[in-house]
PDB file of C-alpha atoms and ligand atoms in Angstrom:
ATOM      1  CA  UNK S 132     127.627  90.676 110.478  1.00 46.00           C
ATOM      2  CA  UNK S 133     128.398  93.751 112.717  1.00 47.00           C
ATOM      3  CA  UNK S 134     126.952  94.387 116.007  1.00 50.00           C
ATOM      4  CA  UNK S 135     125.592  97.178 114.671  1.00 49.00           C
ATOM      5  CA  UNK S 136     123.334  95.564 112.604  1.00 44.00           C
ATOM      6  CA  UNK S 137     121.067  94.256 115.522  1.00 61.00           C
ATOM      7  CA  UNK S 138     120.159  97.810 116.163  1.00 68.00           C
ATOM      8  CA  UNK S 139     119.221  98.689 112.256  1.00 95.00           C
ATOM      9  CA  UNK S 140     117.340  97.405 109.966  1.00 95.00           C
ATOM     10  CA  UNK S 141     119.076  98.791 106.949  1.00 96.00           C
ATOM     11  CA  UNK S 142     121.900  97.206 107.957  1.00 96.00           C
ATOM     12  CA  UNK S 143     120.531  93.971 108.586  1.00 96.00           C
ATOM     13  CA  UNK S 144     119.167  93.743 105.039  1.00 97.00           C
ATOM     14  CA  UNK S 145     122.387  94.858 103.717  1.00 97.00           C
ATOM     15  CA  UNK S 146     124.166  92.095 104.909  1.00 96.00           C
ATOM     16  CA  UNK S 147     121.974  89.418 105.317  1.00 96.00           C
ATOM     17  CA  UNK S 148     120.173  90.073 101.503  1.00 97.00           C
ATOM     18  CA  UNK S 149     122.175  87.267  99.023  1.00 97.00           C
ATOM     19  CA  UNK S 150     121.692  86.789  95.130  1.00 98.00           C
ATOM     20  CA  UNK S 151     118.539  84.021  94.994  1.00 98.00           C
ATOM     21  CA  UNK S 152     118.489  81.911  92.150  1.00 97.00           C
ATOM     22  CA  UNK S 153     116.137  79.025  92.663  1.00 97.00           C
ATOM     23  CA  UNK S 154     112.451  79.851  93.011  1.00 98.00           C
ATOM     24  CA  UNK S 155     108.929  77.860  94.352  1.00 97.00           C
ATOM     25  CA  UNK S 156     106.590  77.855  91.737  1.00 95.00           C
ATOM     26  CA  UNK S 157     104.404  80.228  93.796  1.00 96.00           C
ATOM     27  CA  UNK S 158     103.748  83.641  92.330  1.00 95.00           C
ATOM     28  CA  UNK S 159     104.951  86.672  93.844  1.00 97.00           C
ATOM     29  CA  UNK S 160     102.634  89.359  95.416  1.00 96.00           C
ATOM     30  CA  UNK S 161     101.972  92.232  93.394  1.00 96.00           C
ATOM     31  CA  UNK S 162     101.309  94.389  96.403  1.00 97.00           C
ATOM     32  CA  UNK S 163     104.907  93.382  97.814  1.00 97.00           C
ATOM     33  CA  UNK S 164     106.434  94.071  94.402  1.00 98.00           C
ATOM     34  CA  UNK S 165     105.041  97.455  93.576  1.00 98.00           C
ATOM     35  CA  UNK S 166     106.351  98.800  97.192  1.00 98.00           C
ATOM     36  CA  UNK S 167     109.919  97.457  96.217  1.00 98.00           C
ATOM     37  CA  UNK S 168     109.494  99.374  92.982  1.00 98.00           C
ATOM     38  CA  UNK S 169     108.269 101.977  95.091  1.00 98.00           C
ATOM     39  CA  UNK S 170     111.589 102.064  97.123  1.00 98.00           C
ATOM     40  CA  UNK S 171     113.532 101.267  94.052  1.00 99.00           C
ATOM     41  CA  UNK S 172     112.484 104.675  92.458  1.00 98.00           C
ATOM     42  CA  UNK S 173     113.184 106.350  96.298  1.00 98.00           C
ATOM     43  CA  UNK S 174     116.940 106.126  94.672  1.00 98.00           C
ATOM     44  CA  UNK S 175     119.070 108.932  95.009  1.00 98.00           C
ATOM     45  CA  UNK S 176     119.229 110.566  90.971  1.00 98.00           C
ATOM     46  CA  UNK S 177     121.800 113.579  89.704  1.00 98.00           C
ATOM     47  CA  UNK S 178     119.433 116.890  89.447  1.00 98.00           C
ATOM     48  CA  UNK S 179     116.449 114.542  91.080  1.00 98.00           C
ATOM     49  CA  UNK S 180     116.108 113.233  86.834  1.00 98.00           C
ATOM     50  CA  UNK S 181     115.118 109.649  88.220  1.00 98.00           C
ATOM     51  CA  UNK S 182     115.718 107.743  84.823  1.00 98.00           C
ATOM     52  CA  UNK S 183     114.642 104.608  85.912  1.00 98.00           C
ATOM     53  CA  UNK S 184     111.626 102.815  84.264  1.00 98.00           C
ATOM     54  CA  UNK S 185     110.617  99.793  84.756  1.00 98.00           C
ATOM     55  CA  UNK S 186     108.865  96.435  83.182  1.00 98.00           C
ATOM     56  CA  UNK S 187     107.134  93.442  84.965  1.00 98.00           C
ATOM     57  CA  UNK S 188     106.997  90.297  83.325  1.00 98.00           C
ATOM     58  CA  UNK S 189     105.056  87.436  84.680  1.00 98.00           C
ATOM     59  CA  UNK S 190     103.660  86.390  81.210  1.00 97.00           C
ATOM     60  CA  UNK S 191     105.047  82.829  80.948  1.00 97.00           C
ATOM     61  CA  UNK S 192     105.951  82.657  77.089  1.00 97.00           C
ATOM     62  CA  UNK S 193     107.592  86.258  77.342  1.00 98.00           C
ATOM     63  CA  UNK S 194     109.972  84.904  80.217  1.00 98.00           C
ATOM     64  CA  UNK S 195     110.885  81.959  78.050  1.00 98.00           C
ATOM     65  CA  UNK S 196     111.477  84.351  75.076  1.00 98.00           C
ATOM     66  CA  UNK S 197     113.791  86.954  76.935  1.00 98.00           C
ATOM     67  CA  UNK S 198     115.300  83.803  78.931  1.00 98.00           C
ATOM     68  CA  UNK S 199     116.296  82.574  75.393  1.00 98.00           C
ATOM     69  CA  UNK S 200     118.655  85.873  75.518  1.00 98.00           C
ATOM     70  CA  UNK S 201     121.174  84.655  78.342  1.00 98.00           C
ATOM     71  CA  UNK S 202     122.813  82.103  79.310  1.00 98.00           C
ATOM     72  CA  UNK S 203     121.208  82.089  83.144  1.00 98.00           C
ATOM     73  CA  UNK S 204     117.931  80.835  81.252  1.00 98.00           C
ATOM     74  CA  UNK S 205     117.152  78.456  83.754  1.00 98.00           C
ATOM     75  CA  UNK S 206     116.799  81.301  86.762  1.00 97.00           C
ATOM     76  CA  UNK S 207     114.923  83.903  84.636  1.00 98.00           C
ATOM     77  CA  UNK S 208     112.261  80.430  83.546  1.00 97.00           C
ATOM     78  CA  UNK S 209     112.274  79.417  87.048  1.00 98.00           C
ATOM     79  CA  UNK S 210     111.441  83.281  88.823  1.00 98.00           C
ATOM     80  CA  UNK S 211     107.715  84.207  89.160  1.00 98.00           C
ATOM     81  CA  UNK S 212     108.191  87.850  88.174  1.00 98.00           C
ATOM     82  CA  UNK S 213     110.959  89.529  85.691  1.00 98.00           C
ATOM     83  CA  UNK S 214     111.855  93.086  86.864  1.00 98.00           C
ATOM     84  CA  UNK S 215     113.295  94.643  83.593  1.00 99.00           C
ATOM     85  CA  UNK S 216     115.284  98.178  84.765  1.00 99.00           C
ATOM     86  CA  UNK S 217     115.653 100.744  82.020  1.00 98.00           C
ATOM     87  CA  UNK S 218     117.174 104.157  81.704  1.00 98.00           C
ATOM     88  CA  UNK S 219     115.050 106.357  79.832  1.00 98.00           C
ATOM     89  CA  UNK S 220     117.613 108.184  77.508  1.00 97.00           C
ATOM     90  CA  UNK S 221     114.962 111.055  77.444  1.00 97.00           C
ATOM     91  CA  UNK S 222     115.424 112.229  81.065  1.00 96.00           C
ATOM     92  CA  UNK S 223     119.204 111.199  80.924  1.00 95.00           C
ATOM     93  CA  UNK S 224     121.615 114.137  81.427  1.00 95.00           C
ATOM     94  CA  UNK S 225     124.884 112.587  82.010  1.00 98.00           C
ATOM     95  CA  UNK S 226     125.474 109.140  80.902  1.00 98.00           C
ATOM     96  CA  UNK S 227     127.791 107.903  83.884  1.00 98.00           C
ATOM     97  CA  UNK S 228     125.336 109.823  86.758  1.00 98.00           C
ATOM     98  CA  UNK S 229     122.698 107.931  85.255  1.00 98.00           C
ATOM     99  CA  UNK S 230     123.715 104.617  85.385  1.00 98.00           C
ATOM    100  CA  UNK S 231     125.327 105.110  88.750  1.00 98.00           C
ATOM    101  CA  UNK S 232     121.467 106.822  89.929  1.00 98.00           C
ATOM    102  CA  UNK S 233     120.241 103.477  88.231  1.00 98.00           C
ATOM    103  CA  UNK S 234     122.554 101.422  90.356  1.00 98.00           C
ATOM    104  CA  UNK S 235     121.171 102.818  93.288  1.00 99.00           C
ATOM    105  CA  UNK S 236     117.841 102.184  92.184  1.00 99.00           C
ATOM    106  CA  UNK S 237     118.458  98.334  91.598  1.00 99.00           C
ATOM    107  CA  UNK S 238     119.865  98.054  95.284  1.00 98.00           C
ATOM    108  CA  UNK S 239     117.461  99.501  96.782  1.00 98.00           C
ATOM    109  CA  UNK S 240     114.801  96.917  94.669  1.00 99.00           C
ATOM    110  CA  UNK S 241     117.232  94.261  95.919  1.00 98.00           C
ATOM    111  CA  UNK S 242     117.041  95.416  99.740  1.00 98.00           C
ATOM    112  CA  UNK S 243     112.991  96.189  99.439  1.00 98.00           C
ATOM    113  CA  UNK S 244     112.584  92.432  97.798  1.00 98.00           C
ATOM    114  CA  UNK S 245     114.278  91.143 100.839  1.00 98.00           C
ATOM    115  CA  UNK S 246     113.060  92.551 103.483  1.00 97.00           C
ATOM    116  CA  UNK S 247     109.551  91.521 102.268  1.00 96.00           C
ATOM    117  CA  UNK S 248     110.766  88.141 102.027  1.00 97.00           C
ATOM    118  CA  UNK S 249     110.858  87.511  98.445  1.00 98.00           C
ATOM    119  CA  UNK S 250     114.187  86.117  96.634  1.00 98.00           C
ATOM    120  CA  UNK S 251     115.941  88.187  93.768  1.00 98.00           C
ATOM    121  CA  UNK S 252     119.349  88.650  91.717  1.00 98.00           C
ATOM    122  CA  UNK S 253     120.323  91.491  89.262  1.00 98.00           C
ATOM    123  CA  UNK S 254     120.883  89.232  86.263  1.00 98.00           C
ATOM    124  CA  UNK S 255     123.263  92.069  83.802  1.00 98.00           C
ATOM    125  CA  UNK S 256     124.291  89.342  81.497  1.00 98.00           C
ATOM    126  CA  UNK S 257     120.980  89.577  79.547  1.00 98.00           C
ATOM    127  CA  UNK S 258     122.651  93.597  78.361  1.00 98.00           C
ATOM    128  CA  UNK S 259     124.885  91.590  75.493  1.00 98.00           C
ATOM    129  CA  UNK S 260     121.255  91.592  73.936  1.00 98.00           C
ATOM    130  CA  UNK S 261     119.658  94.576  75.554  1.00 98.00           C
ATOM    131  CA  UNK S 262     118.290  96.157  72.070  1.00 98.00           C
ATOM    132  CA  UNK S 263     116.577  92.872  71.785  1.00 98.00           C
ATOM    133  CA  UNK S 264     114.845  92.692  74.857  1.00 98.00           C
ATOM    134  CA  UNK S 265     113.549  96.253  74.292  1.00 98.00           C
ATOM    135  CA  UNK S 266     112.285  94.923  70.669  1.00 98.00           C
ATOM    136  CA  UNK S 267     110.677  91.742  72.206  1.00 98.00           C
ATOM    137  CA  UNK S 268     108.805  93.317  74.857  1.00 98.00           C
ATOM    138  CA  UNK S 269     107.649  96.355  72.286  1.00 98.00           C
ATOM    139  CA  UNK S 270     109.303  98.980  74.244  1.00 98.00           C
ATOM    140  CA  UNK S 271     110.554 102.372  72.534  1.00 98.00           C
ATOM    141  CA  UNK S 272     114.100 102.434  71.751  1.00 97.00           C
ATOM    142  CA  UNK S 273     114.574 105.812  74.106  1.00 98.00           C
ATOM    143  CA  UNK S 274     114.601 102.746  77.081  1.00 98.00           C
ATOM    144  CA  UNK S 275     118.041 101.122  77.441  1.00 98.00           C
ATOM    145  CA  UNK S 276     118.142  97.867  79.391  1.00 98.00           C
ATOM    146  CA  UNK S 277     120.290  98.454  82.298  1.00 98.00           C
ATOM    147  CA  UNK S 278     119.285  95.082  83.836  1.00 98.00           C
ATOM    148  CA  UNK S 279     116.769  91.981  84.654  1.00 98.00           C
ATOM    149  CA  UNK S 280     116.055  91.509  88.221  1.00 99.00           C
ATOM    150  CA  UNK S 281     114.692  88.195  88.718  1.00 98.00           C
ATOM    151  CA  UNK S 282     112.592  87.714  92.015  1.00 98.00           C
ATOM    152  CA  UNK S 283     110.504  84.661  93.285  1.00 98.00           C
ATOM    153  CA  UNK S 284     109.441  82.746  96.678  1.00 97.00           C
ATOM    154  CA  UNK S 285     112.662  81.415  97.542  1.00 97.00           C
ATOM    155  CA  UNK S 286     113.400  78.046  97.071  1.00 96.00           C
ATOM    156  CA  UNK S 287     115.649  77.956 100.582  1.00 94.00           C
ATOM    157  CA  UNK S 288     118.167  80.292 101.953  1.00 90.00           C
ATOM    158  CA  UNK S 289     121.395  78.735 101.589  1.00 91.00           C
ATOM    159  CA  UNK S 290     123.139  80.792  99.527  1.00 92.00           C
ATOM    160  CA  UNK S 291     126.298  82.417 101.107  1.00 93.00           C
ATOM    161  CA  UNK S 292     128.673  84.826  99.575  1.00 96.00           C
ATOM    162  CA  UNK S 293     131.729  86.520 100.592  1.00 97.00           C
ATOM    163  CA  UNK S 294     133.321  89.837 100.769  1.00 97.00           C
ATOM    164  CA  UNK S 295     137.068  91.131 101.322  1.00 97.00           C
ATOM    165  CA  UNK S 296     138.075  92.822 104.589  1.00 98.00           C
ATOM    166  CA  UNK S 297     136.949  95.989 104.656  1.00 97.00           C
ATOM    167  CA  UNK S 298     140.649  97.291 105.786  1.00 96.00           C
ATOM    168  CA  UNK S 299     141.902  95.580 102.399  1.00 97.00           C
ATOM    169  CA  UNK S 300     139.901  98.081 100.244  1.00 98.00           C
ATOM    170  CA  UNK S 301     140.696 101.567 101.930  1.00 98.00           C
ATOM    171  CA  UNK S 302     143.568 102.432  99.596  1.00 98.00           C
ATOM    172  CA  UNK S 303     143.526 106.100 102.194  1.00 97.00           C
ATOM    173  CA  UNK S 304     143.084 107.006 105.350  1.00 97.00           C
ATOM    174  CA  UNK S 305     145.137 109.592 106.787  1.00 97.00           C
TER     175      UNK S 305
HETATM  176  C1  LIG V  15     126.107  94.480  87.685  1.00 55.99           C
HETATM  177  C2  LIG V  15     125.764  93.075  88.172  1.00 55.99           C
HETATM  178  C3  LIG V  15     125.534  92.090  87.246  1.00 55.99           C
HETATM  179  C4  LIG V  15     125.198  90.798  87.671  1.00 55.99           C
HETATM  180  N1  LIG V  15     124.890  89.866  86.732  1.00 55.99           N
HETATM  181  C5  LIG V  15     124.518  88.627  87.126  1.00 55.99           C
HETATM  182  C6  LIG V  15     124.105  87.676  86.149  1.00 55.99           C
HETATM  183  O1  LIG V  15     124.068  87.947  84.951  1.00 55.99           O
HETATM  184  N2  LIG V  15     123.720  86.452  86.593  1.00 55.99           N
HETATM  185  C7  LIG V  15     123.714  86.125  87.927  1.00 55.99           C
HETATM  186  O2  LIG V  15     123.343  84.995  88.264  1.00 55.99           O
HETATM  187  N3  LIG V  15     124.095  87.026  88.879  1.00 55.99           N
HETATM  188  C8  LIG V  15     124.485  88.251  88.508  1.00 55.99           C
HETATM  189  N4  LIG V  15     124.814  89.201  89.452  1.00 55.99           N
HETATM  190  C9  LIG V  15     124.792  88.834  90.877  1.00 55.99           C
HETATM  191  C10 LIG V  15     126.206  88.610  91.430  1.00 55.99           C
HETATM  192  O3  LIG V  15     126.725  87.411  90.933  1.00 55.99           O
HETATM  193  C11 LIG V  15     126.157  88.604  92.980  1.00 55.99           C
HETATM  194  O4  LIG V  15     125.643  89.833  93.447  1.00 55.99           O
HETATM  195  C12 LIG V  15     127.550  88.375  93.577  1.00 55.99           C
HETATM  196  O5  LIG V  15     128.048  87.111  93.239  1.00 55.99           O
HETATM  197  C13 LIG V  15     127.538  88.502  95.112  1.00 55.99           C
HETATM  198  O6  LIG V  15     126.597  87.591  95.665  1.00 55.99           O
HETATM  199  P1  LIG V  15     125.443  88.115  96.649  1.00 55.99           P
HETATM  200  O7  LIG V  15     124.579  89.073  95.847  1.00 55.99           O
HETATM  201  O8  LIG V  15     124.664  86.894  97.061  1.00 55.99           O
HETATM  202  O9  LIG V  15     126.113  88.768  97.809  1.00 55.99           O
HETATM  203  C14 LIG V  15     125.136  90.495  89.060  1.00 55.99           C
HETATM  204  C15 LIG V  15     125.363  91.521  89.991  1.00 55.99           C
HETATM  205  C16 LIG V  15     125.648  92.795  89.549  1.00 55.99           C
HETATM  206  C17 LIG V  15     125.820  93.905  90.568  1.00 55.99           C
END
């Protein structure tokens, strides 16, 4: 972590935030969710379109249906709250901006989660059956799944992670 960080909180929660996986069985508070959706839609969008929607799940037997749709079952059963992120094809007006305005949006989620102290991951394995999460939570097909962000109480804060040098991935500097 860089010096730096100590004097920012941005930074901090940029490099201290890690993928969470295993949850207590506690449920998450709304309050603290809705202002991480709140800073989630405070994303940066091409022409301002924000195309972001979003679903919360906490309804037990609907988490066990759409974890029945990935292979990372066991984290979406075990997480209090399912964050479903959708781009709403209607206000889309260039495919690539859009998902890249949508990226944005899920980082910032990630960051807001964390620095309220709740646990998360952006689970995009779930999109090799996106039209069937949009059927099984009755959703119009204009929403395209762009990802399930799991979030919970954390179970402990182990988790570590890595990143390459930073000087290993300018390819120019001149
Ligand atoms: C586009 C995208 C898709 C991801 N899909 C999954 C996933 O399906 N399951 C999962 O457990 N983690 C998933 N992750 C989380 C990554 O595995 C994680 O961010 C990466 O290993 C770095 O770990 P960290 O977030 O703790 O730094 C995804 C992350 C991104 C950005």
């Amino acid at each position: 972590m860089s010096s730096q960080s100590e004097q920012s909180p941005v930074l901090t929660a940029i490099f201290e935030r890690r993928s969470v996986r295993q949850f207590t069985d506690a449920p998450v508070d709304r309050k603290r969710v809705m202002e991480a959706v709140r800073a989630a839609s405070w994303a940066p969008s091409g022409l301002n379109n924000q195309p972001w929607r979003f679903a919360l799940i906490s309804d037990p037997k609907l988490k066990d249906d759409l974890a029945g749709l990935t292979r990372y079952a066991s984290s979406l059963r075990g997480a209090a709250l399912l964050v479903a992120v959708f781009m709403d094809k209607e206000s889309s007006y260039d495919y690539v901006k859009d998902c890249q305005a949508i990226g944005a949006c899920i980082e910032n989620l990630l960051l807001a989660l964390h620095t309220q102290g709740l646990g998360a991951t952006w689970v995009g394995e779930i999109l090799k059956n996106k039209e069937k999460v949009v059927e099984l939570l009755g959703l119009p097909e204009r929403l395209e799944l762009m990802a399930i962000v799991i979030v919970g109480e954390p179970a402990h804060r182990n988790q570590s992670s890595h990143r390459r040098p930073v000087e290993e991935l300018i390819v120019l500097d001149k």
